[in-house]
PDB file of C-alpha atoms in Angstrom:
ATOM      1  CA  MET A   1     128.435 187.818 129.154  1.00  0.00           C
ATOM      2  CA  GLU A   2     125.441 190.014 128.312  1.00  0.00           C
ATOM      3  CA  LYS A   3     124.538 190.471 131.995  1.00  0.00           C
ATOM      4  CA  TYR A   4     128.148 191.340 132.761  1.00  0.00           C
ATOM      5  CA  LEU A   5     128.196 193.996 130.033  1.00  0.00           C
ATOM      6  CA  GLU A   6     124.833 195.380 131.161  1.00  0.00           C
ATOM      7  CA  LYS A   7     126.035 195.876 134.761  1.00  0.00           C
ATOM      8  CA  LEU A   8     129.314 197.391 133.572  1.00  0.00           C
ATOM      9  CA  LEU A   9     127.711 199.862 131.174  1.00  0.00           C
ATOM     10  CA  LEU A  10     125.276 201.105 133.819  1.00  0.00           C
ATOM     11  CA  GLN A  11     128.266 202.658 135.599  1.00  0.00           C
ATOM     12  CA  ILE A  12     129.255 204.725 132.527  1.00  0.00           C
ATOM     13  CA  ARG A  13     127.653 208.182 132.630  1.00  0.00           C
ATOM     14  CA  CYS A  14     128.768 209.200 129.132  1.00  0.00           C
ATOM     15  CA  LYS A  15     126.185 207.489 126.915  1.00  0.00           C
ATOM     16  CA  LYS A  16     128.146 208.159 123.719  1.00  0.00           C
ATOM     17  CA  ALA A  17     131.076 206.134 125.065  1.00  0.00           C
ATOM     18  CA  ARG A  18     128.986 203.089 126.000  1.00  0.00           C
ATOM     19  CA  PRO A  19     128.867 201.390 122.535  1.00  0.00           C
ATOM     20  CA  TYR A  20     132.643 201.684 122.104  1.00  0.00           C
ATOM     21  CA  ILE A  21     133.328 200.367 125.593  1.00  0.00           C
ATOM     22  CA  ALA A  22     130.881 197.483 125.080  1.00  0.00           C
ATOM     23  CA  GLU A  23     132.567 196.538 121.810  1.00  0.00           C
ATOM     24  CA  GLU A  24     136.025 196.636 123.396  1.00  0.00           C
ATOM     25  CA  ILE A  25     135.087 194.607 126.485  1.00  0.00           C
ATOM     26  CA  LYS A  26     133.155 192.098 124.394  1.00  0.00           C
ATOM     27  CA  GLY A  27     136.193 191.670 122.176  1.00  0.00           C
ATOM     28  CA  HIS A  28     138.406 190.938 125.200  1.00  0.00           C
ATOM     29  CA  ILE A  29     135.923 188.378 126.558  1.00  0.00           C
ATOM     30  CA  GLU A  30     135.503 186.622 123.200  1.00  0.00           C
ATOM     31  CA  SER A  31     139.272 186.476 122.760  1.00  0.00           C
ATOM     32  CA  GLN A  32     139.643 184.907 126.202  1.00  0.00           C
ATOM     33  CA  ILE A  33     136.850 182.433 125.416  1.00  0.00           C
ATOM     34  CA  GLU A  34     138.756 181.243 122.343  1.00  0.00           C
ATOM     35  CA  ASP A  35     141.902 180.757 124.417  1.00  0.00           C
ATOM     36  CA  ASN A  36     139.954 178.811 127.051  1.00  0.00           C
ATOM     37  CA  ILE A  37     138.367 176.556 124.393  1.00  0.00           C
ATOM     38  CA  ALA A  38     141.832 175.941 122.983  1.00  0.00           C
ATOM     39  CA  ASP A  39     142.851 174.748 126.469  1.00  0.00           C
ATOM     40  CA  GLY A  40     140.125 172.085 126.329  1.00  0.00           C
ATOM     41  CA  MET A  41     137.181 173.802 128.047  1.00  0.00           C
ATOM     42  CA  SER A  42     133.573 173.621 126.853  1.00  0.00           C
ATOM     43  CA  TYR A  43     132.048 176.856 125.507  1.00  0.00           C
ATOM     44  CA  GLU A  44     129.917 177.419 128.648  1.00  0.00           C
ATOM     45  CA  GLU A  45     132.876 176.863 130.965  1.00  0.00           C
ATOM     46  CA  ALA A  46     135.152 178.975 128.763  1.00  0.00           C
ATOM     47  CA  GLU A  47     132.663 181.864 128.779  1.00  0.00           C
ATOM     48  CA  LYS A  48     132.164 181.645 132.556  1.00  0.00           C
ATOM     49  CA  ASN A  49     135.903 181.744 133.246  1.00  0.00           C
ATOM     50  CA  ALA A  50     136.484 184.534 130.722  1.00  0.00           C
ATOM     51  CA  VAL A  51     133.840 186.711 132.391  1.00  0.00           C
ATOM     52  CA  ALA A  52     135.239 185.916 135.844  1.00  0.00           C
ATOM     53  CA  ASP A  53     138.740 186.940 134.689  1.00  0.00           C
ATOM     54  CA  MET A  54     137.414 190.389 133.757  1.00  0.00           C
ATOM     55  CA  GLY A  55     136.705 191.181 137.430  1.00  0.00           C
ATOM     56  CA  ASP A  56     133.737 192.778 139.159  1.00  0.00           C
ATOM     57  CA  PRO A  57     131.598 194.577 136.519  1.00  0.00           C
ATOM     58  CA  ILE A  58     130.705 197.382 138.945  1.00  0.00           C
ATOM     59  CA  ALA A  59     134.342 198.103 139.856  1.00  0.00           C
ATOM     60  CA  VAL A  60     135.486 197.876 136.221  1.00  0.00           C
ATOM     61  CA  GLY A  61     132.629 200.133 135.103  1.00  0.00           C
ATOM     62  CA  ILE A  62     133.479 202.783 137.717  1.00  0.00           C
ATOM     63  CA  SER A  63     137.143 202.728 136.633  1.00  0.00           C
ATOM     64  CA  LEU A  64     136.153 203.169 132.976  1.00  0.00           C
ATOM     65  CA  ASP A  65     133.705 205.941 133.923  1.00  0.00           C
ATOM     66  CA  LYS A  66     136.600 207.938 135.396  1.00  0.00           C
ATOM     67  CA  ILE A  67     138.389 207.669 132.043  1.00  0.00           C
ATOM     68  CA  HIS A  68     135.332 208.509 129.933  1.00  0.00           C
ATOM     69  CA  LYS A  69     133.921 211.374 131.998  1.00  0.00           C
ATOM     70  CA  PRO A  70     131.057 213.344 130.391  1.00  0.00           C
ATOM     71  CA  GLN A  71     131.916 216.861 129.265  1.00  0.00           C
ATOM     72  CA  ILE A  72     131.217 219.683 131.686  1.00  0.00           C
ATOM     73  CA  ALA A  73     128.163 221.743 130.718  1.00  0.00           C
ATOM     74  CA  TRP A  74     129.821 225.150 131.077  1.00  0.00           C
ATOM     75  CA  LYS A  75     126.890 226.889 129.381  1.00  0.00           C
ATOM     76  CA  LEU A  76     124.513 225.577 132.043  1.00  0.00           C
ATOM     77  CA  LEU A  77     126.757 226.837 134.856  1.00  0.00           C
ATOM     78  CA  VAL A  78     127.062 230.259 133.195  1.00  0.00           C
ATOM     79  CA  ILE A  79     123.281 230.518 132.758  1.00  0.00           C
ATOM     80  CA  VAL A  80     122.689 229.592 136.419  1.00  0.00           C
ATOM     81  CA  GLY A  81     125.339 232.138 137.459  1.00  0.00           C
ATOM     82  CA  ILE A  82     123.710 234.893 135.389  1.00  0.00           C
ATOM     83  CA  LEU A  83     120.238 234.092 136.762  1.00  0.00           C
ATOM     84  CA  SER A  84     121.629 234.151 140.309  1.00  0.00           C
ATOM     85  CA  LEU A  85     123.244 237.550 139.672  1.00  0.00           C
ATOM     86  CA  LEU A  86     120.015 238.918 138.184  1.00  0.00           C
ATOM     87  CA  GLY A  87     118.127 237.746 141.266  1.00  0.00           C
ATOM     88  CA  ILE A  88     120.557 239.615 143.518  1.00  0.00           C
ATOM     89  CA  LEU A  89     120.336 242.783 141.404  1.00  0.00           C
ATOM     90  CA  LEU A  90     116.534 242.598 141.430  1.00  0.00           C
ATOM     91  CA  GLN A  91     116.533 242.246 145.193  1.00  0.00           C
ATOM     92  CA  GLN A  92     118.936 245.182 145.557  1.00  0.00           C
ATOM     93  CA  SER A  93     116.913 247.389 143.181  1.00  0.00           C
ATOM     94  CA  ILE A  94     114.109 247.664 145.729  1.00  0.00           C
ATOM     95  CA  PHE A  95     116.382 249.923 147.815  1.00  0.00           C
ATOM     96  CA  TYR A  96     116.089 252.534 145.059  1.00  0.00           C
ATOM     97  CA  GLN A  97     112.294 252.430 144.856  1.00  0.00           C
ATOM     98  CA  SER A  98     110.449 255.511 146.141  1.00  0.00           C
ATOM     99  CA  GLY A  99     108.345 253.389 148.490  1.00  0.00           C
ATOM    100  CA  TYR A 100     111.389 252.098 150.351  1.00  0.00           C
ATOM    101  CA  SER A 101     112.304 255.500 151.788  1.00  0.00           C
ATOM    102  CA  ASN A 102     108.754 255.866 153.146  1.00  0.00           C
ATOM    103  CA  LEU A 103     109.050 252.709 155.274  1.00  0.00           C
ATOM    104  CA  GLU A 104     109.566 252.825 159.008  1.00  0.00           C
ATOM    105  CA  PRO A 105     113.257 252.603 160.070  1.00  0.00           C
ATOM    106  CA  PHE A 106     112.831 249.158 161.643  1.00  0.00           C
ATOM    107  CA  MET A 107     111.182 247.902 158.421  1.00  0.00           C
ATOM    108  CA  GLN A 108     114.140 249.218 156.403  1.00  0.00           C
ATOM    109  CA  GLU A 109     116.587 247.477 158.742  1.00  0.00           C
ATOM    110  CA  MET A 110     114.619 244.244 158.539  1.00  0.00           C
ATOM    111  CA  TYR A 111     114.561 244.379 154.736  1.00  0.00           C
ATOM    112  CA  GLN A 112     118.309 245.083 154.625  1.00  0.00           C
ATOM    113  CA  PHE A 113     118.894 242.033 156.826  1.00  0.00           C
ATOM    114  CA  GLU A 114     116.679 239.882 154.595  1.00  0.00           C
ATOM    115  CA  THR A 115     118.489 241.142 151.488  1.00  0.00           C
ATOM    116  CA  GLU A 116     121.900 240.342 152.959  1.00  0.00           C
ATOM    117  CA  SER A 117     120.672 236.861 153.895  1.00  0.00           C
ATOM    118  CA  PHE A 118     119.354 236.409 150.349  1.00  0.00           C
ATOM    119  CA  VAL A 119     122.726 237.378 148.820  1.00  0.00           C
ATOM    120  CA  TYR A 120     124.621 235.026 151.142  1.00  0.00           C
ATOM    121  CA  SER A 121     122.183 232.204 150.425  1.00  0.00           C
ATOM    122  CA  VAL A 122     122.443 232.622 146.642  1.00  0.00           C
ATOM    123  CA  PHE A 123     126.240 232.785 146.811  1.00  0.00           C
ATOM    124  CA  ILE A 124     126.587 229.752 149.078  1.00  0.00           C
ATOM    125  CA  GLY A 125     123.973 227.859 147.049  1.00  0.00           C
ATOM    126  CA  PHE A 126     125.832 228.498 143.788  1.00  0.00           C
ATOM    127  CA  ILE A 127     129.156 227.391 145.322  1.00  0.00           C
ATOM    128  CA  LEU A 128     127.570 224.213 146.715  1.00  0.00           C
ATOM    129  CA  MET A 129     125.878 223.489 143.386  1.00  0.00           C
ATOM    130  CA  CYS A 130     129.199 223.776 141.544  1.00  0.00           C
ATOM    131  CA  GLY A 131     130.907 221.649 144.187  1.00  0.00           C
ATOM    132  CA  ILE A 132     128.324 218.878 143.904  1.00  0.00           C
ATOM    133  CA  TYR A 133     128.407 219.119 140.099  1.00  0.00           C
ATOM    134  CA  PHE A 134     132.169 218.712 139.880  1.00  0.00           C
ATOM    135  CA  VAL A 135     132.598 216.130 142.636  1.00  0.00           C
ATOM    136  CA  ASP A 136     133.040 212.526 141.567  1.00  0.00           C
ATOM    137  CA  TYR A 137     129.920 210.596 142.583  1.00  0.00           C
ATOM    138  CA  THR A 138     132.102 207.617 143.471  1.00  0.00           C
ATOM    139  CA  VAL A 139     133.560 209.669 146.357  1.00  0.00           C
ATOM    140  CA  ILE A 140     130.050 210.132 147.790  1.00  0.00           C
ATOM    141  CA  ALA A 141     129.364 206.420 147.287  1.00  0.00           C
ATOM    142  CA  LYS A 142     132.626 205.516 149.031  1.00  0.00           C
ATOM    143  CA  TYR A 143     131.829 207.543 152.143  1.00  0.00           C
ATOM    144  CA  SER A 144     128.028 207.141 152.035  1.00  0.00           C
ATOM    145  CA  LYS A 145     127.792 205.393 155.419  1.00  0.00           C
ATOM    146  CA  ILE A 146     129.890 208.088 157.098  1.00  0.00           C
ATOM    147  CA  ILE A 147     127.739 210.835 155.550  1.00  0.00           C
ATOM    148  CA  GLY A 148     124.582 208.961 156.548  1.00  0.00           C
ATOM    149  CA  LEU A 149     125.807 208.551 160.138  1.00  0.00           C
ATOM    150  CA  PHE A 150     126.643 212.261 160.265  1.00  0.00           C
ATOM    151  CA  ILE A 151     123.099 213.227 159.199  1.00  0.00           C
ATOM    152  CA  ILE A 152     121.563 210.773 161.684  1.00  0.00           C
ATOM    153  CA  THR A 153     123.810 212.057 164.494  1.00  0.00           C
ATOM    154  CA  MET A 154     122.876 215.666 163.719  1.00  0.00           C
ATOM    155  CA  GLY A 155     119.211 214.702 163.809  1.00  0.00           C
ATOM    156  CA  ILE A 156     119.575 212.964 167.195  1.00  0.00           C
ATOM    157  CA  LEU A 157     121.470 215.934 168.663  1.00  0.00           C
ATOM    158  CA  LEU A 158     118.795 218.268 167.340  1.00  0.00           C
ATOM    159  CA  LEU A 159     116.061 216.234 169.035  1.00  0.00           C
ATOM    160  CA  ALA A 160     118.100 216.196 172.235  1.00  0.00           C
ATOM    161  CA  GLY A 161     118.140 220.011 172.164  1.00  0.00           C
ATOM    162  CA  PHE A 162     121.905 220.492 171.894  1.00  0.00           C
ATOM    163  CA  PHE A 163     121.499 223.100 169.159  1.00  0.00           C
ATOM    164  CA  GLY A 164     118.992 224.466 166.700  1.00  0.00           C
ATOM    165  CA  GLY A 165     115.840 226.523 167.042  1.00  0.00           C
ATOM    166  CA  ASP A 166     112.223 225.554 167.502  1.00  0.00           C
ATOM    167  CA  ILE A 167     108.818 227.150 167.077  1.00  0.00           C
ATOM    168  CA  ASN A 168     105.987 225.716 169.193  1.00  0.00           C
ATOM    169  CA  GLY A 169     108.051 222.609 169.882  1.00  0.00           C
ATOM    170  CA  VAL A 170     108.947 221.966 166.230  1.00  0.00           C
ATOM    171  CA  ARG A 171     112.670 221.776 165.499  1.00  0.00           C
ATOM    172  CA  TYR A 172     113.117 223.745 162.303  1.00  0.00           C
ATOM    173  CA  SER A 173     116.815 224.623 161.896  1.00  0.00           C
ATOM    174  CA  ILE A 174     120.369 223.724 162.824  1.00  0.00           C
ATOM    175  CA  GLY A 175     122.628 226.678 163.512  1.00  0.00           C
ATOM    176  CA  PHE A 176     126.394 227.123 163.506  1.00  0.00           C
ATOM    177  CA  GLY A 177     127.009 230.779 164.287  1.00  0.00           C
ATOM    178  CA  MET A 178     125.476 232.819 161.451  1.00  0.00           C
ATOM    179  CA  PHE A 179     125.044 229.748 159.264  1.00  0.00           C
ATOM    180  CA  ARG A 180     121.708 227.953 159.494  1.00  0.00           C
ATOM    181  CA  ILE A 181     120.219 225.035 157.620  1.00  0.00           C
ATOM    182  CA  SER A 182     116.685 223.708 157.676  1.00  0.00           C
ATOM    183  CA  ALA A 183     116.477 220.527 159.768  1.00  0.00           C
ATOM    184  CA  THR A 184     114.062 218.879 157.326  1.00  0.00           C
ATOM    185  CA  SER A 185     116.299 219.828 154.364  1.00  0.00           C
ATOM    186  CA  LEU A 186     119.217 218.097 156.076  1.00  0.00           C
ATOM    187  CA  MET A 187     117.141 214.967 156.633  1.00  0.00           C
ATOM    188  CA  MET A 188     115.886 215.034 153.026  1.00  0.00           C
ATOM    189  CA  PHE A 189     119.511 215.056 151.890  1.00  0.00           C
ATOM    190  CA  TYR A 190     119.713 211.570 153.425  1.00  0.00           C
ATOM    191  CA  VAL A 191     117.459 210.152 150.676  1.00  0.00           C
ATOM    192  CA  PRO A 192     120.058 210.177 147.821  1.00  0.00           C
ATOM    193  CA  ILE A 193     122.747 209.072 150.311  1.00  0.00           C
ATOM    194  CA  TYR A 194     120.567 206.059 151.104  1.00  0.00           C
ATOM    195  CA  GLY A 195     120.854 204.949 147.475  1.00  0.00           C
ATOM    196  CA  ALA A 196     124.647 204.854 147.836  1.00  0.00           C
ATOM    197  CA  ILE A 197     124.314 202.942 151.121  1.00  0.00           C
ATOM    198  CA  LEU A 198     122.165 200.343 149.363  1.00  0.00           C
ATOM    199  CA  TYR A 199     124.900 199.993 146.771  1.00  0.00           C
ATOM    200  CA  LYS A 200     127.281 198.968 149.585  1.00  0.00           C
ATOM    201  CA  TYR A 201     125.079 195.972 150.386  1.00  0.00           C
ATOM    202  CA  ARG A 202     124.787 194.624 146.826  1.00  0.00           C
ATOM    203  CA  ASP A 203     125.247 190.861 146.395  1.00  0.00           C
ATOM    204  CA  GLY A 204     124.267 190.416 150.051  1.00  0.00           C
ATOM    205  CA  GLY A 205     121.593 188.137 151.459  1.00  0.00           C
ATOM    206  CA  PHE A 206     118.854 188.554 154.059  1.00  0.00           C
ATOM    207  CA  PRO A 207     121.195 190.107 156.700  1.00  0.00           C
ATOM    208  CA  ALA A 208     122.189 192.797 154.174  1.00  0.00           C
ATOM    209  CA  LEU A 209     118.503 193.514 153.531  1.00  0.00           C
ATOM    210  CA  LEU A 210     117.839 193.888 157.268  1.00  0.00           C
ATOM    211  CA  LYS A 211     120.738 196.349 157.589  1.00  0.00           C
ATOM    212  CA  SER A 212     119.338 198.329 154.660  1.00  0.00           C
ATOM    213  CA  ILE A 213     115.949 198.508 156.391  1.00  0.00           C
ATOM    214  CA  VAL A 214     117.580 199.756 159.621  1.00  0.00           C
ATOM    215  CA  TRP A 215     119.328 202.514 157.624  1.00  0.00           C
ATOM    216  CA  LEU A 216     115.849 203.437 156.330  1.00  0.00           C
ATOM    217  CA  ILE A 217     113.911 203.401 159.609  1.00  0.00           C
ATOM    218  CA  ILE A 218     116.223 205.509 161.795  1.00  0.00           C
ATOM    219  CA  PRO A 219     116.171 208.808 159.800  1.00  0.00           C
ATOM    220  CA  VAL A 220     112.434 208.465 159.136  1.00  0.00           C
ATOM    221  CA  PHE A 221     111.775 208.085 162.878  1.00  0.00           C
ATOM    222  CA  ILE A 222     114.023 211.081 163.681  1.00  0.00           C
ATOM    223  CA  THR A 223     112.164 213.249 161.163  1.00  0.00           C
ATOM    224  CA  PHE A 224     108.835 212.068 162.548  1.00  0.00           C
ATOM    225  CA  ARG A 225     109.922 213.086 166.061  1.00  0.00           C
ATOM    226  CA  MET A 226     110.985 216.623 165.009  1.00  0.00           C
ATOM    227  CA  PRO A 227     107.945 216.466 164.384  1.00  0.00           C
ATOM    228  CA  ASN A 228     107.415 216.612 160.622  1.00  0.00           C
ATOM    229  CA  LEU A 229     105.048 213.828 159.608  1.00  0.00           C
ATOM    230  CA  ILE A 230     104.731 214.810 155.934  1.00  0.00           C
ATOM    231  CA  VAL A 231     108.500 214.877 155.328  1.00  0.00           C
ATOM    232  CA  ALA A 232     108.873 211.583 157.223  1.00  0.00           C
ATOM    233  CA  ILE A 233     106.283 209.928 154.942  1.00  0.00           C
ATOM    234  CA  ILE A 234     107.934 211.352 151.809  1.00  0.00           C
ATOM    235  CA  MET A 235     111.333 210.067 152.973  1.00  0.00           C
ATOM    236  CA  MET A 236     109.949 206.623 153.810  1.00  0.00           C
ATOM    237  CA  ILE A 237     108.209 206.180 150.456  1.00  0.00           C
ATOM    238  CA  SER A 238     111.222 207.525 148.504  1.00  0.00           C
ATOM    239  CA  MET A 239     113.652 205.151 150.220  1.00  0.00           C
ATOM    240  CA  LEU A 240     111.219 202.234 149.956  1.00  0.00           C
ATOM    241  CA  ILE A 241     111.097 202.798 146.192  1.00  0.00           C
ATOM    242  CA  GLN A 242     114.912 202.798 146.061  1.00  0.00           C
ATOM    243  CA  LEU A 243     115.047 199.570 148.076  1.00  0.00           C
ATOM    244  CA  THR A 244     112.382 197.991 145.846  1.00  0.00           C
ATOM    245  CA  VAL A 245     114.330 198.880 142.686  1.00  0.00           C
ATOM    246  CA  ALA A 246     117.518 197.444 144.229  1.00  0.00           C
ATOM    247  CA  ILE A 247     115.686 194.177 144.996  1.00  0.00           C
ATOM    248  CA  LEU A 248     114.235 194.019 141.464  1.00  0.00           C
ATOM    249  CA  LYS A 249     117.703 194.534 139.995  1.00  0.00           C
ATOM    250  CA  GLY A 250     118.988 191.536 141.939  1.00  0.00           C
ATOM    251  CA  TRP A 251     121.235 193.411 144.368  1.00  0.00           C
ATOM    252  CA  PHE A 252     120.122 191.048 147.143  1.00  0.00           C
ATOM    253  CA  LYS A 253     120.237 187.262 146.937  1.00  0.00           C
ATOM    254  CA  ILE A 254     116.680 186.757 148.162  1.00  0.00           C
ATOM    255  CA  SER A 255     113.226 185.901 146.820  1.00  0.00           C
ATOM    256  CA  VAL A 256     112.208 188.996 144.863  1.00  0.00           C
ATOM    257  CA  LYS A 257     108.397 188.819 144.812  1.00  0.00           C
ATOM    258  CA  LYS A 258     107.895 187.626 148.401  1.00  0.00           C
ATOM    259  CA  THR A 259     110.338 190.203 149.758  1.00  0.00           C
ATOM    260  CA  ILE A 260     108.772 193.153 147.924  1.00  0.00           C
ATOM    261  CA  VAL A 261     105.215 192.193 148.951  1.00  0.00           C
ATOM    262  CA  SER A 262     106.271 191.653 152.590  1.00  0.00           C
ATOM    263  CA  LEU A 263     108.312 194.860 152.653  1.00  0.00           C
ATOM    264  CA  TRP A 264     105.497 197.116 151.473  1.00  0.00           C
ATOM    265  CA  ALA A 265     102.920 195.320 153.630  1.00  0.00           C
ATOM    266  CA  VAL A 266     105.019 195.847 156.769  1.00  0.00           C
ATOM    267  CA  PHE A 267     105.826 199.486 156.021  1.00  0.00           C
ATOM    268  CA  MET A 268     102.211 200.320 155.268  1.00  0.00           C
ATOM    269  CA  PHE A 269     101.051 198.634 158.501  1.00  0.00           C
ATOM    270  CA  LEU A 270     103.951 199.709 160.769  1.00  0.00           C
ATOM    271  CA  PRO A 271     103.279 203.506 160.714  1.00  0.00           C
ATOM    272  CA  ILE A 272      99.621 202.901 161.641  1.00  0.00           C
ATOM    273  CA  MET A 273     100.634 200.722 164.612  1.00  0.00           C
ATOM    274  CA  LEU A 274     103.322 203.211 165.683  1.00  0.00           C
ATOM    275  CA  LEU A 275     100.853 206.092 165.501  1.00  0.00           C
ATOM    276  CA  PHE A 276      98.315 204.113 167.538  1.00  0.00           C
ATOM    277  CA  VAL A 277     100.867 203.317 170.278  1.00  0.00           C
ATOM    278  CA  MET A 278     102.146 206.909 170.440  1.00  0.00           C
ATOM    279  CA  TYR A 279      98.589 208.261 170.578  1.00  0.00           C
ATOM    280  CA  THR A 280      97.602 205.788 173.298  1.00  0.00           C
ATOM    281  CA  PHE A 281     100.567 206.633 175.524  1.00  0.00           C
ATOM    282  CA  HIS A 282     100.415 210.383 174.746  1.00  0.00           C
ATOM    283  CA  LEU A 283     103.830 210.496 173.055  1.00  0.00           C
ATOM    284  CA  LEU A 284     102.616 212.881 170.360  1.00  0.00           C
ATOM    285  CA  ALA A 285     102.395 216.663 170.459  1.00  0.00           C
ATOM    286  CA  GLU A 286      99.079 218.060 171.656  1.00  0.00           C
ATOM    287  CA  TYR A 287      98.121 219.431 168.242  1.00  0.00           C
ATOM    288  CA  GLN A 288      98.866 216.037 166.643  1.00  0.00           C
ATOM    289  CA  GLU A 289      96.634 214.229 169.129  1.00  0.00           C
ATOM    290  CA  ALA A 290      93.928 216.837 168.540  1.00  0.00           C
ATOM    291  CA  ARG A 291      94.115 216.262 164.772  1.00  0.00           C
ATOM    292  CA  ILE A 292      93.862 212.486 165.152  1.00  0.00           C
ATOM    293  CA  HIS A 293      90.956 212.807 167.589  1.00  0.00           C
ATOM    294  CA  SER A 294      89.179 215.209 165.256  1.00  0.00           C
ATOM    295  CA  PHE A 295      89.708 212.894 162.279  1.00  0.00           C
ATOM    296  CA  PHE A 296      88.284 209.822 164.024  1.00  0.00           C
ATOM    297  CA  PHE A 297      85.439 211.825 165.560  1.00  0.00           C
ATOM    298  CA  CYS A 298      84.386 213.096 162.133  1.00  0.00           C
ATOM    299  CA  PHE A 299      84.830 209.610 160.636  1.00  0.00           C
ATOM    300  CA  ARG A 300      82.705 208.036 163.407  1.00  0.00           C
ATOM    301  CA  ARG A 301      80.003 210.667 162.962  1.00  0.00           C
ATOM    302  CA  ARG A 302      79.825 210.055 159.202  1.00  0.00           C
ATOM    303  CA  ILE A 303      79.583 206.295 159.705  1.00  0.00           C
ATOM    304  CA  LEU A 304      76.752 206.704 162.209  1.00  0.00           C
ATOM    305  CA  SER A 305      74.955 209.140 159.902  1.00  0.00           C
ATOM    306  CA  TYR A 306      75.244 206.636 157.048  1.00  0.00           C
ATOM    307  CA  PHE A 307      73.758 203.746 159.062  1.00  0.00           C
ATOM    308  CA  ASN A 308      71.002 205.965 160.448  1.00  0.00           C
ATOM    309  CA  ALA A 309      70.093 206.985 156.919  1.00  0.00           C
ATOM    310  CA  GLN A 310      70.027 203.307 155.869  1.00  0.00           C
ATOM    311  CA  ASN A 311      67.716 202.388 158.761  1.00  0.00           C
ATOM    312  CA  ILE A 312      65.304 205.173 157.843  1.00  0.00           C
TER     313      ILE A 312
END
């Protein structure tokens, strides 16, 4: 019963409501236990059946969370709105500075363009922030695989050169008319979505774990091929931590310790092997190969210097 209550209460965002909900649910379970004992069951059997009759703790918790929604922090939204407006006014105030009129015409036009972009970005950012704040997280969880597939598809199309811009071979943005979004920012958005995807595979076994790993590898590889090695590493470690926490919480019906040790061992060894293969077959960008060559050359030189010093 305690484990059931713990899983259920984790779904309730309003912390003040948790004690009251726990008391109410516990009362229902204890009442059902008494009825089951009266029907001739042992206490253990009566408790097991009473908990089973309550339904899935995750589903029940999500339903109760919709009823006991936390209050909207209107003050926070107002403060963010005021700060955004002040930022726009500060940006606009430069037009009235004496130094602005002394700039070359093309510099004035460029600054006007940058200012307009800044205003649009702040406005769109504030709208998106409010939208994400008000949206029910269960909606994102429900469509997490679809959202994840959309991000992966956009990444593949970007690599294929269907849209987006690049500088020196690096894909840096996805454009739709005047609207542009950073390619790495889009891929980073996959990280919280991955947590919701993991939630879909809870109570699964080894096949569910393998599917979760596939959902992890694909976006990391896409980001690596953009190429953006640092972001790819950050994404991999972030999602590995999420997967590790899910395993520790018992979301997968597998051996916890062996799986975690094997998982981290593979993912620490796999990038090194992948990098070695791509370097060997010249699948990396020229500057990446140059960096790797320089690193190993310096490393080799230091090792030789150390042994020479020891021999002396």
